[in-house]
Tab-separated table of C-alpha atoms and ligand atoms in Angstrom:
chain	number	residue	atom	x	y	z
A	1	UNK	CA	151.930	-110.498	-24.005
A	2	UNK	CA	155.230	-109.379	-25.735
A	3	UNK	CA	156.425	-106.143	-25.086
A	4	UNK	CA	156.307	-103.466	-27.593
A	5	UNK	CA	158.549	-100.426	-27.863
A	6	UNK	CA	157.487	-97.182	-26.639
A	7	UNK	CA	155.048	-94.805	-28.596
A	8	UNK	CA	156.861	-92.735	-30.907
A	9	UNK	CA	160.070	-94.462	-30.758
A	10	UNK	CA	161.770	-96.473	-33.960
A	11	UNK	CA	163.982	-99.305	-34.085
A	12	UNK	CA	166.742	-98.324	-36.459
A	13	UNK	CA	167.862	-101.957	-37.897
A	14	UNK	CA	170.055	-103.265	-41.020
A	15	UNK	CA	170.031	-100.604	-43.820
A	16	UNK	CA	168.689	-97.938	-41.565
A	17	UNK	CA	171.195	-98.431	-38.669
A	18	UNK	CA	173.973	-98.077	-41.440
A	19	UNK	CA	172.358	-95.165	-43.000
A	20	UNK	CA	172.371	-93.258	-39.494
A	21	UNK	CA	176.038	-93.978	-38.895
A	22	UNK	CA	176.826	-92.888	-42.693
A	23	UNK	CA	174.736	-89.814	-42.217
A	24	UNK	CA	176.792	-88.954	-38.957
A	25	UNK	CA	180.185	-89.968	-40.552
A	26	UNK	CA	179.830	-87.977	-43.746
A	27	UNK	CA	178.451	-85.006	-41.739
A	28	UNK	CA	181.436	-85.085	-39.414
A	29	UNK	CA	183.596	-85.526	-42.015
A	30	UNK	CA	182.269	-82.475	-44.037
A	31	UNK	CA	181.893	-80.303	-41.017
A	32	UNK	CA	185.451	-81.124	-40.081
A	33	UNK	CA	186.536	-79.265	-43.081
A	34	UNK	CA	185.155	-76.278	-41.520
A	35	UNK	CA	186.872	-76.668	-38.269
A	36	UNK	CA	184.040	-78.300	-36.354
A	37	UNK	CA	184.981	-81.246	-34.156
A	38	UNK	CA	182.484	-83.853	-32.764
A	39	UNK	CA	181.521	-84.284	-29.156
A	40	UNK	CA	179.247	-86.421	-26.986
A	41	UNK	CA	177.249	-84.921	-24.201
A	42	UNK	CA	174.984	-86.236	-21.740
A	43	UNK	CA	171.529	-87.473	-22.918
A	44	UNK	CA	169.980	-85.862	-19.881
A	45	UNK	CA	170.664	-82.785	-17.996
A	46	UNK	CA	169.197	-80.693	-15.304
A	47	UNK	CA	165.679	-79.434	-16.231
A	48	UNK	CA	166.715	-75.879	-15.362
A	49	UNK	CA	168.995	-75.778	-18.303
A	50	UNK	CA	166.278	-76.331	-20.889
A	51	UNK	CA	163.776	-74.141	-18.851
A	52	UNK	CA	166.296	-71.299	-18.973
A	53	UNK	CA	167.812	-71.859	-22.212
A	54	UNK	CA	164.738	-72.495	-24.443
A	55	UNK	CA	162.046	-70.442	-22.532
A	56	UNK	CA	159.507	-71.497	-20.085
A	57	UNK	CA	156.571	-70.381	-22.417
A	58	UNK	CA	157.927	-72.574	-25.161
A	59	UNK	CA	155.948	-75.842	-26.223
A	60	UNK	CA	159.112	-77.961	-25.720
A	61	UNK	CA	159.566	-76.923	-22.424
A	62	UNK	CA	156.046	-76.613	-21.292
A	63	UNK	CA	154.536	-79.825	-22.760
A	64	UNK	CA	157.082	-81.899	-24.181
A	65	UNK	CA	159.839	-82.574	-21.830
A	66	UNK	CA	160.399	-86.166	-20.436
A	67	UNK	CA	161.572	-86.046	-17.108
A	68	UNK	CA	164.020	-88.532	-15.409
A	69	UNK	CA	163.881	-89.725	-11.674
A	70	UNK	CA	165.518	-92.094	-9.828
A	71	UNK	CA	163.482	-94.260	-7.586
A	72	UNK	CA	164.317	-92.258	-4.295
A	73	UNK	CA	163.572	-88.912	-6.226
A	74	UNK	CA	160.438	-90.400	-7.643
A	75	UNK	CA	159.414	-91.522	-4.236
A	76	UNK	CA	160.403	-87.905	-2.752
A	77	UNK	CA	158.217	-86.287	-5.442
A	78	UNK	CA	155.207	-88.540	-4.966
A	79	UNK	CA	155.241	-87.851	-1.311
A	80	UNK	CA	155.359	-84.323	-1.838
A	81	UNK	CA	153.122	-84.264	-4.803
A	82	UNK	CA	155.434	-82.188	-6.855
A	83	UNK	CA	158.617	-82.191	-8.550
A	84	UNK	CA	159.247	-79.054	-7.163
A	85	UNK	CA	160.182	-81.014	-3.757
A	86	UNK	CA	163.386	-82.197	-5.327
A	87	UNK	CA	166.722	-80.363	-5.056
A	88	UNK	CA	167.496	-78.359	-8.356
A	89	UNK	CA	170.193	-80.954	-9.188
A	90	UNK	CA	167.881	-83.649	-8.894
A	91	UNK	CA	165.261	-82.316	-11.218
A	92	UNK	CA	166.507	-83.818	-14.564
A	93	UNK	CA	165.123	-84.300	-18.152
A	94	UNK	CA	165.941	-85.971	-21.203
A	95	UNK	CA	167.491	-83.551	-23.744
A	96	UNK	CA	164.592	-82.349	-26.070
A	97	UNK	CA	167.550	-80.495	-28.357
A	98	UNK	CA	171.471	-80.086	-28.210
A	99	UNK	CA	172.232	-76.326	-28.219
A	100	UNK	CA	171.533	-76.008	-24.471
A	101	UNK	CA	173.856	-79.004	-23.530
A	102	UNK	CA	176.492	-77.732	-25.949
A	103	UNK	CA	176.332	-74.358	-24.403
A	104	UNK	CA	176.426	-75.755	-20.664
A	105	UNK	CA	179.313	-77.755	-21.593
A	106	UNK	CA	181.331	-74.780	-23.252
A	107	UNK	CA	180.837	-72.976	-20.020
A	108	UNK	CA	181.603	-75.679	-17.813
A	109	UNK	CA	185.008	-76.645	-19.277
A	110	UNK	CA	185.652	-72.967	-20.099
A	111	UNK	CA	186.162	-73.753	-23.581
A	112	UNK	CA	186.265	-70.280	-25.179
A	113	UNK	CA	189.051	-68.227	-23.425
A	114	UNK	CA	188.889	-64.428	-23.469
A	115	UNK	CA	190.016	-63.307	-26.971
A	116	UNK	CA	190.476	-66.712	-28.122
A	117	UNK	CA	189.043	-68.191	-31.536
A	118	UNK	CA	185.388	-69.317	-31.225
A	119	UNK	CA	184.803	-73.036	-30.366
A	120	UNK	CA	183.008	-75.171	-33.073
A	121	UNK	CA	181.285	-78.167	-31.850
A	122	UNK	CA	179.372	-80.790	-33.843
A	123	UNK	CA	177.148	-83.489	-32.085
A	124	UNK	CA	174.698	-86.155	-33.125
A	125	UNK	CA	172.290	-88.484	-31.170
A	126	UNK	CA	168.696	-88.965	-29.691
A	127	UNK	CA	166.677	-85.993	-28.639
A	128	UNK	CA	163.293	-86.545	-26.794
A	129	UNK	CA	159.955	-84.453	-27.229
A	130	UNK	CA	156.579	-85.921	-25.965
A	131	UNK	CA	154.874	-84.730	-28.934
A	132	UNK	CA	152.085	-86.568	-30.704
A	133	UNK	CA	153.617	-89.183	-33.051
A	134	UNK	CA	152.888	-88.812	-37.034
A	135	UNK	CA	154.967	-89.159	-40.045
A	136	UNK	CA	158.155	-87.459	-39.495
A	137	UNK	CA	157.465	-86.737	-35.791
A	138	UNK	CA	158.982	-89.072	-33.224
A	139	UNK	CA	159.271	-89.036	-29.438
A	140	UNK	CA	162.818	-90.187	-29.660
A	141	UNK	CA	164.271	-88.854	-32.660
A	142	UNK	CA	167.816	-88.339	-33.989
A	143	UNK	CA	169.622	-84.900	-34.544
A	144	UNK	CA	172.815	-83.915	-35.882
A	145	UNK	CA	173.966	-80.306	-35.119
A	146	UNK	CA	176.568	-78.083	-35.069
A	147	UNK	CA	177.092	-74.840	-32.701
A	148	UNK	CA	179.849	-72.008	-32.999
A	149	UNK	CA	180.259	-70.210	-29.991
A	150	UNK	CA	182.466	-66.995	-29.265
A	151	UNK	CA	181.705	-65.103	-32.784
A	152	UNK	CA	179.078	-62.986	-34.003
A	153	UNK	CA	180.558	-62.549	-37.622
A	154	UNK	CA	178.047	-62.946	-40.187
A	155	UNK	CA	180.981	-64.769	-42.219
A	156	UNK	CA	180.637	-67.766	-39.901
A	157	UNK	CA	176.954	-67.739	-39.969
A	158	UNK	CA	176.869	-67.792	-43.684
A	159	UNK	CA	179.832	-70.445	-43.914
A	160	UNK	CA	177.365	-72.582	-41.480
A	161	UNK	CA	174.520	-72.559	-43.825
A	162	UNK	CA	176.591	-73.038	-46.831
A	163	UNK	CA	178.103	-76.053	-45.018
A	164	UNK	CA	174.759	-77.489	-44.352
A	165	UNK	CA	173.364	-76.805	-47.815
A	166	UNK	CA	176.550	-78.638	-49.281
A	167	UNK	CA	176.009	-81.563	-46.817
A	168	UNK	CA	172.278	-81.966	-47.658
A	169	UNK	CA	173.222	-82.164	-51.433
A	170	UNK	CA	176.174	-84.662	-50.628
A	171	UNK	CA	173.737	-86.725	-48.621
A	172	UNK	CA	171.567	-86.973	-51.700
A	173	UNK	CA	168.791	-84.660	-50.598
A	174	UNK	CA	167.810	-83.003	-54.191
A	175	UNK	CA	167.907	-78.856	-53.898
A	176	UNK	CA	165.028	-78.835	-56.210
A	177	UNK	CA	163.090	-80.082	-53.157
A	178	UNK	CA	164.785	-78.240	-50.769
A	179	UNK	CA	163.987	-74.541	-49.699
A	180	UNK	CA	166.282	-72.558	-47.145
A	181	UNK	CA	163.982	-69.998	-45.725
A	182	UNK	CA	165.930	-66.915	-43.972
A	183	UNK	CA	164.772	-64.293	-41.693
A	184	UNK	CA	166.165	-61.931	-39.099
A	185	UNK	CA	163.933	-61.840	-35.908
A	186	UNK	CA	165.734	-58.763	-34.572
A	187	UNK	CA	167.565	-57.999	-31.538
A	188	UNK	CA	166.206	-57.176	-28.046
A	189	UNK	CA	165.937	-53.515	-29.077
A	190	UNK	CA	163.855	-54.012	-32.177
A	191	UNK	CA	162.017	-57.066	-31.135
A	192	UNK	CA	160.474	-55.031	-28.192
A	193	UNK	CA	158.919	-52.552	-30.615
A	194	UNK	CA	157.728	-55.107	-32.885
A	195	UNK	CA	156.095	-57.106	-30.068
A	196	UNK	CA	153.931	-54.363	-29.216
A	197	UNK	CA	152.779	-54.162	-32.576
A	198	UNK	CA	152.165	-57.716	-33.010
A	199	UNK	CA	150.040	-57.887	-29.627
A	200	UNK	CA	147.928	-55.153	-30.899
A	201	UNK	CA	146.983	-57.143	-33.862
A	202	UNK	CA	146.553	-60.585	-31.921
A	203	UNK	CA	144.139	-58.556	-29.522
A	204	UNK	CA	142.174	-57.402	-32.544
A	205	UNK	CA	141.985	-60.935	-34.153
A	206	UNK	CA	141.681	-63.010	-30.951
A	207	UNK	CA	138.183	-64.427	-31.431
A	208	UNK	CA	139.878	-66.221	-34.618
A	209	UNK	CA	142.557	-68.123	-32.903
A	210	UNK	CA	142.704	-71.541	-31.227
A	211	UNK	CA	142.278	-71.888	-27.637
A	212	UNK	CA	146.081	-72.341	-27.378
A	213	UNK	CA	147.147	-69.264	-29.604
A	214	UNK	CA	144.718	-67.239	-27.551
A	215	UNK	CA	146.939	-67.814	-24.390
A	216	UNK	CA	150.122	-67.584	-26.412
A	217	UNK	CA	149.040	-63.842	-27.457
A	218	UNK	CA	149.476	-63.121	-23.840
A	219	UNK	CA	152.407	-65.341	-22.797
A	220	UNK	CA	154.745	-65.319	-25.996
A	221	UNK	CA	152.999	-63.669	-28.931
A	222	UNK	CA	155.752	-64.444	-31.541
A	223	UNK	CA	154.886	-68.259	-30.860
A	224	UNK	CA	151.520	-67.737	-32.274
A	225	UNK	CA	153.442	-67.955	-35.842
A	226	UNK	CA	154.537	-71.467	-35.207
A	227	UNK	CA	150.919	-72.590	-34.874
A	228	UNK	CA	150.151	-75.076	-37.783
A	229	UNK	CA	146.370	-74.979	-37.140
A	230	UNK	CA	145.046	-73.768	-40.648
A	231	UNK	CA	142.592	-70.916	-38.956
A	232	UNK	CA	145.726	-69.400	-37.041
A	233	UNK	CA	147.840	-69.435	-40.035
A	234	UNK	CA	145.129	-67.787	-42.016
A	235	UNK	CA	145.019	-64.931	-39.551
A	236	UNK	CA	148.807	-64.629	-39.101
A	237	UNK	CA	149.093	-64.123	-42.962
A	238	UNK	CA	147.918	-60.542	-42.304
A	239	UNK	CA	150.097	-60.057	-38.879
A	240	UNK	CA	152.549	-57.428	-38.923
A	241	UNK	CA	156.155	-58.816	-39.734
A	242	UNK	CA	159.423	-57.940	-37.903
A	243	UNK	CA	161.127	-57.080	-41.108
A	244	UNK	CA	159.250	-53.622	-41.083
A	245	UNK	CA	160.772	-53.081	-37.516
A	246	UNK	CA	164.290	-54.240	-37.177
A	247	UNK	CA	167.146	-51.990	-36.394
A	248	UNK	CA	169.793	-50.675	-38.605
A	249	UNK	CA	172.385	-53.368	-37.228
A	250	UNK	CA	170.098	-56.551	-37.799
A	251	UNK	CA	169.157	-55.275	-41.019
A	252	UNK	CA	172.839	-54.801	-42.077
A	253	UNK	CA	173.640	-58.365	-40.751
A	254	UNK	CA	170.575	-59.666	-42.911
A	255	UNK	CA	171.773	-57.847	-45.915
A	256	UNK	CA	175.234	-59.269	-45.459
A	257	UNK	CA	173.953	-62.939	-44.858
A	258	UNK	CA	171.937	-62.619	-48.070
A	259	UNK	CA	175.308	-61.318	-49.932
A	260	UNK	CA	177.248	-64.113	-48.592
A	261	UNK	CA	174.896	-66.980	-49.223
A	262	UNK	CA	174.760	-65.785	-53.033
A	263	UNK	CA	178.646	-66.065	-52.970
A	264	UNK	CA	178.337	-69.553	-51.594
A	265	UNK	CA	175.773	-70.508	-54.215
A	266	UNK	CA	172.994	-71.040	-51.843
A	267	UNK	CA	169.520	-70.434	-52.918
A	268	UNK	CA	167.121	-69.015	-50.217
A	269	UNK	CA	163.913	-67.395	-49.895
A	270	UNK	CA	163.160	-64.759	-47.444
A	271	UNK	CA	160.504	-65.645	-44.985
A	272	UNK	CA	159.238	-62.693	-42.739
A	273	UNK	CA	157.006	-65.182	-40.864
A	274	UNK	CA	159.697	-67.387	-39.917
A	275	UNK	CA	160.329	-67.072	-36.119
A	276	UNK	CA	161.511	-70.565	-34.996
A	277	UNK	CA	160.074	-72.461	-32.208
A	278	UNK	CA	162.646	-71.635	-29.393
A	279	UNK	CA	163.207	-68.348	-27.309
A	280	UNK	CA	167.020	-68.002	-27.447
A	281	UNK	CA	167.398	-67.052	-31.058
A	282	UNK	CA	168.175	-63.517	-32.023
A	283	UNK	CA	168.547	-61.813	-35.439
A	284	UNK	CA	169.423	-64.066	-38.315
A	285	UNK	CA	167.531	-67.598	-38.151
A	286	UNK	CA	166.804	-69.853	-40.980
A	287	UNK	CA	164.951	-73.409	-41.610
A	288	UNK	CA	165.329	-75.880	-44.248
A	289	UNK	CA	162.010	-77.061	-45.643
A	290	UNK	CA	161.567	-79.862	-48.062
A	291	UNK	CA	158.377	-80.192	-50.389
A	292	UNK	CA	155.598	-81.325	-48.211
A	293	UNK	CA	153.723	-83.795	-50.847
A	294	UNK	CA	156.337	-85.477	-52.542
A	295	UNK	CA	158.061	-86.522	-49.253
A	296	UNK	CA	154.911	-87.247	-47.443
A	297	UNK	CA	155.990	-84.992	-44.497
A	298	UNK	CA	152.982	-82.786	-44.507
A	299	UNK	CA	153.486	-79.982	-41.940
A	300	UNK	CA	156.631	-81.659	-40.543
A	301	UNK	CA	158.439	-80.572	-43.694
A	302	UNK	CA	161.337	-78.644	-41.690
A	303	UNK	CA	164.231	-81.050	-41.861
A	304	UNK	CA	166.508	-78.723	-39.962
A	305	UNK	CA	166.881	-75.165	-38.970
A	306	UNK	CA	168.977	-72.855	-36.594
A	307	UNK	CA	170.241	-69.276	-35.898
A	308	UNK	CA	171.996	-66.884	-34.005
A	309	UNK	CA	171.759	-66.705	-30.075
A	310	UNK	CA	173.387	-63.692	-28.848
A	311	UNK	CA	172.552	-64.189	-25.003
A	312	UNK	CA	171.970	-68.005	-24.300
A	313	UNK	CA	175.633	-68.191	-23.068
A	314	UNK	CA	175.107	-65.431	-20.591
A	315	UNK	CA	171.606	-66.435	-19.749
A	316	UNK	CA	172.933	-69.944	-18.732
A	317	UNK	CA	175.603	-68.472	-16.456
A	318	UNK	CA	178.639	-67.808	-18.874
A	319	UNK	CA	180.177	-64.862	-20.177
A	320	UNK	CA	178.671	-62.607	-22.968
A	321	UNK	CA	179.501	-64.818	-25.866
A	322	UNK	CA	177.131	-64.926	-29.027
A	323	UNK	CA	176.437	-68.189	-30.953
A	324	UNK	CA	175.314	-69.664	-34.035
A	325	UNK	CA	174.412	-73.340	-34.943
A	326	UNK	CA	171.692	-75.575	-36.526
A	327	UNK	CA	170.396	-79.042	-36.115
A	328	UNK	CA	168.787	-81.459	-38.686
A	329	UNK	CA	166.566	-84.137	-37.922
A	330	UNK	CA	167.841	-87.672	-39.177
A	331	UNK	CA	164.383	-89.248	-39.775
A	332	UNK	CA	162.920	-86.278	-41.716
A	333	UNK	CA	165.955	-86.235	-43.849
A	334	UNK	CA	165.617	-89.914	-44.689
A	335	UNK	CA	161.856	-89.402	-45.601
A	336	UNK	CA	162.967	-86.525	-47.735
A	337	UNK	CA	165.452	-88.494	-49.585
A	338	UNK	CA	162.648	-91.112	-50.492
A	339	UNK	CA	165.041	-94.127	-49.245
A	340	UNK	CA	167.414	-95.359	-46.648
A	341	UNK	CA	170.646	-94.496	-48.627
A	342	UNK	CA	173.758	-96.266	-47.540
A	343	UNK	CA	176.816	-94.770	-49.000
A	344	UNK	CA	179.387	-96.627	-50.890
A	345	UNK	CA	181.868	-98.360	-48.485
A	346	UNK	CA	185.687	-98.370	-49.332
A	347	UNK	CA	187.704	-101.382	-49.727
A	348	UNK	CA	188.904	-101.782	-46.335
A	349	UNK	CA	185.148	-102.793	-45.241
A	350	UNK	CA	185.173	-105.803	-47.457
A	351	UNK	CA	183.321	-108.698	-45.739
A	352	UNK	CA	184.863	-112.018	-45.017
A	353	UNK	CA	183.242	-115.331	-43.975
A	354	UNK	CA	185.525	-117.752	-42.439
A	355	UNK	CA	184.306	-121.360	-42.931
A	356	UNK	CA	185.829	-124.857	-42.185
A	357	UNK	CA	185.142	-127.918	-43.908
A	358	UNK	CA	184.675	-130.218	-40.484
A	359	UNK	CA	184.028	-129.464	-36.854
A	360	UNK	CA	187.647	-130.413	-35.740
A	361	UNK	CA	188.958	-126.892	-37.640
A	362	UNK	CA	186.442	-124.483	-35.618
A	363	UNK	CA	189.110	-123.419	-33.241
A	364	UNK	CA	191.185	-122.361	-36.185
A	365	UNK	CA	188.363	-120.672	-37.907
A	366	UNK	CA	187.676	-118.836	-34.813
A	367	UNK	CA	191.436	-117.770	-34.409
A	368	UNK	CA	191.773	-116.873	-38.021
A	369	UNK	CA	188.817	-114.714	-38.048
A	370	UNK	CA	190.068	-112.824	-34.997
A	371	UNK	CA	193.423	-112.376	-36.955
A	372	UNK	CA	191.407	-110.777	-39.940
A	373	UNK	CA	189.564	-108.432	-37.924
A	374	UNK	CA	192.768	-106.993	-36.295
A	375	UNK	CA	193.752	-106.159	-39.891
A	376	UNK	CA	190.446	-103.968	-40.065
A	377	UNK	CA	188.377	-106.598	-42.131
A	378	UNK	CA	184.405	-107.298	-41.451
A	379	UNK	CA	184.534	-111.060	-40.647
A	380	UNK	CA	181.764	-113.408	-39.482
A	381	UNK	CA	182.039	-117.306	-38.765
A	382	UNK	CA	179.809	-119.888	-38.108
A	383	UNK	CA	178.553	-120.501	-34.503
A	384	UNK	CA	176.225	-123.233	-34.917
A	385	UNK	CA	178.240	-126.107	-36.561
A	386	UNK	CA	176.548	-125.795	-39.970
A	387	UNK	CA	177.797	-127.916	-42.884
A	388	UNK	CA	179.961	-126.041	-45.473
A	389	UNK	CA	176.954	-125.680	-47.809
A	390	UNK	CA	174.964	-123.911	-45.082
A	391	UNK	CA	178.149	-121.700	-44.172
A	392	UNK	CA	178.197	-120.730	-47.862
A	393	UNK	CA	174.353	-119.648	-47.586
A	394	UNK	CA	175.079	-117.900	-44.450
A	395	UNK	CA	177.997	-115.944	-46.077
A	396	UNK	CA	175.725	-114.961	-48.862
A	397	UNK	CA	173.010	-113.607	-46.397
A	398	UNK	CA	175.607	-111.829	-44.478
A	399	UNK	CA	176.729	-110.444	-47.818
A	400	UNK	CA	180.467	-111.497	-47.708
A	401	UNK	CA	182.643	-110.667	-50.605
A	402	UNK	CA	184.931	-113.651	-49.585
A	403	UNK	CA	184.708	-116.841	-48.072
A	404	UNK	CA	188.068	-118.308	-46.746
A	405	UNK	CA	187.675	-122.073	-46.265
A	406	UNK	CA	189.916	-123.763	-44.193
A	407	UNK	CA	190.369	-127.492	-44.867
A	408	UNK	CA	192.825	-130.045	-43.178
A	409	UNK	CA	195.243	-130.509	-46.296
A	410	UNK	CA	195.474	-126.833	-47.021
A	411	UNK	CA	196.083	-126.291	-43.256
A	412	UNK	CA	198.929	-128.714	-43.129
A	413	UNK	CA	200.785	-126.566	-45.764
A	414	UNK	CA	199.893	-123.011	-43.980
A	415	UNK	CA	197.314	-122.479	-46.557
A	416	UNK	CA	193.680	-121.760	-47.322
A	417	UNK	CA	191.226	-121.516	-50.145
A	418	UNK	CA	189.776	-117.788	-51.006
A	419	UNK	CA	186.479	-118.120	-52.520
A	420	UNK	CA	185.188	-114.733	-54.348
A	421	UNK	CA	181.739	-114.757	-53.998
A	422	UNK	CA	181.033	-112.643	-57.125
A	423	UNK	CA	182.991	-114.465	-59.604
A	424	UNK	CA	183.260	-117.891	-57.842
A	425	UNK	CA	186.887	-118.235	-58.494
A	426	UNK	CA	188.847	-120.028	-55.844
A	427	UNK	CA	192.796	-119.323	-55.179
A	428	UNK	CA	195.065	-120.851	-52.748
A	429	UNK	CA	196.564	-118.147	-50.188
A	430	UNK	CA	199.086	-118.258	-47.577
A	431	UNK	CA	197.377	-118.283	-43.979
B	1	LIG	P1	164.255	-77.476	-34.122
B	1	LIG	O1	163.920	-76.747	-35.019
B	1	LIG	O2	163.409	-77.603	-32.875
B	1	LIG	O3	165.664	-76.949	-33.588
B	1	LIG	O4	164.730	-79.054	-34.456
B	1	LIG	C1	165.683	-79.220	-35.467
B	1	LIG	C2	165.415	-80.277	-36.241
B	1	LIG	O5	165.039	-81.421	-35.621
B	1	LIG	C3	164.045	-79.926	-37.089
B	1	LIG	O6	164.006	-79.336	-38.329
B	1	LIG	C4	163.382	-81.547	-37.300
B	1	LIG	O7	164.239	-82.044	-38.511
B	1	LIG	C5	163.910	-82.318	-36.272
B	1	LIG	N1	162.943	-82.679	-35.079
B	1	LIG	C6	162.631	-81.639	-34.170
B	1	LIG	N2	161.502	-82.495	-33.538
B	1	LIG	C7	161.147	-83.693	-34.036
B	1	LIG	C8	160.554	-84.539	-33.747
B	1	LIG	N3	159.570	-84.771	-32.558
B	1	LIG	N4	160.517	-85.828	-34.644
B	1	LIG	C9	161.201	-85.945	-35.389
B	1	LIG	N5	162.163	-84.698	-35.908
B	1	LIG	C10	162.186	-83.789	-35.312
B	1	LIG	C11	166.505	-77.201	-32.630
B	1	LIG	O8	166.594	-78.299	-31.938
B	1	LIG	C12	167.508	-76.581	-32.286
B	1	LIG	N6	168.510	-76.717	-31.078
B	1	LIG	C13	168.535	-76.047	-33.534
B	1	LIG	C14	169.566	-75.330	-33.307
B	1	LIG	C15	171.158	-75.491	-33.120
B	1	LIG	N7	169.668	-73.836	-33.331
B	1	LIG	C16	170.817	-73.483	-33.069
B	1	LIG	N8	171.608	-74.339	-32.985
């Protein structure tokens, strides 16, 4: 029986492969204008990084991590009957998100020196969560994100959200179907007061929640807001919200964020129920949602989100540096777009097909194709001894703009024919 791809994964082929590259290129170019530089970090890290980073009671850490075991470590764990038998450095997991890895990298490479400007990093790549697959929800998915570490300025936070809104529009996601939700979830001071009020409410309603939220009410009450089950959503509509409890500092930061977003012409909606699913957030958070129905995304309509994390760097062993960032889910962005969109390529990516009129000239075709590629052109040649007619058919399939035809007489004069695939004009050119 043929082997199939694992559940919840996807083959990115043809237009989709190109579109993922476009998505990244367009983003990296745009983000570079704001000082973000790209980085590529490990796909797996020590499990401890995610546990300490995202919080042990979050769904992602608790239920959705993929663990990575070498054969030796698998044997050790099986003999002991637990992953805990492994040394901490051998407990590894596929990254479920990018923020914790970026923070680890910033600490390990000492990227923010005391008194220096914040470090701004952009990343793109696969993330892994063992969730139940459905439209817009995969087990391996692609994220694009940025992190700015070393500044707690609201200007930087607003700039980050404005940069994202501009990118989404450039990529083709219509502002009419997009909604940017913002909230302040407070700092450790005000959140503690709020948490107590919330727990009182949750206890008074406990019979109405699903089993999981019943447990969450004890372990991590804010997470009850993340539950998508209708009965829990209905109860949480009446829950106290943090906006009534945030301290003066957090309120000021939130008001300033709103003012700056207006300056940047970004439309937003205040969402007091927005808490985000990971524990590291503090104060200003946001989420980009798209219309559930027209995009077919249903409950998975958050195409991106992020916020501030005042203590993550310290919690992961670094100095006391605040951070802010976001991540976008590529698959959901494509669904929001309604089509796989490949952005216009420039002239340097014109495609060439080098054809030869007989088999003896194959080596010349091979050599000429190599030469064209060193000039930055995209070039294909025949590898199966096809006739000239079938080489033309292949060139057409390849999407060639030009076919270079090598024939013995032209070659003897150091020339070849250049066939324009659109106009079918042929000109003699020098090799
Ligand atoms: P997140 O909200 O967990 O945040 O994920 C960001 C985006 O990744 C989501 O809005 C969604 O588009 C996409 N995504 C998440 N899970 C899946 C899935 N199973 N299948 C398909 N797409 C998915 C973070 O990951 C934070 N690290 C964002 C951040 C950066 N906060 C601060 N800096």
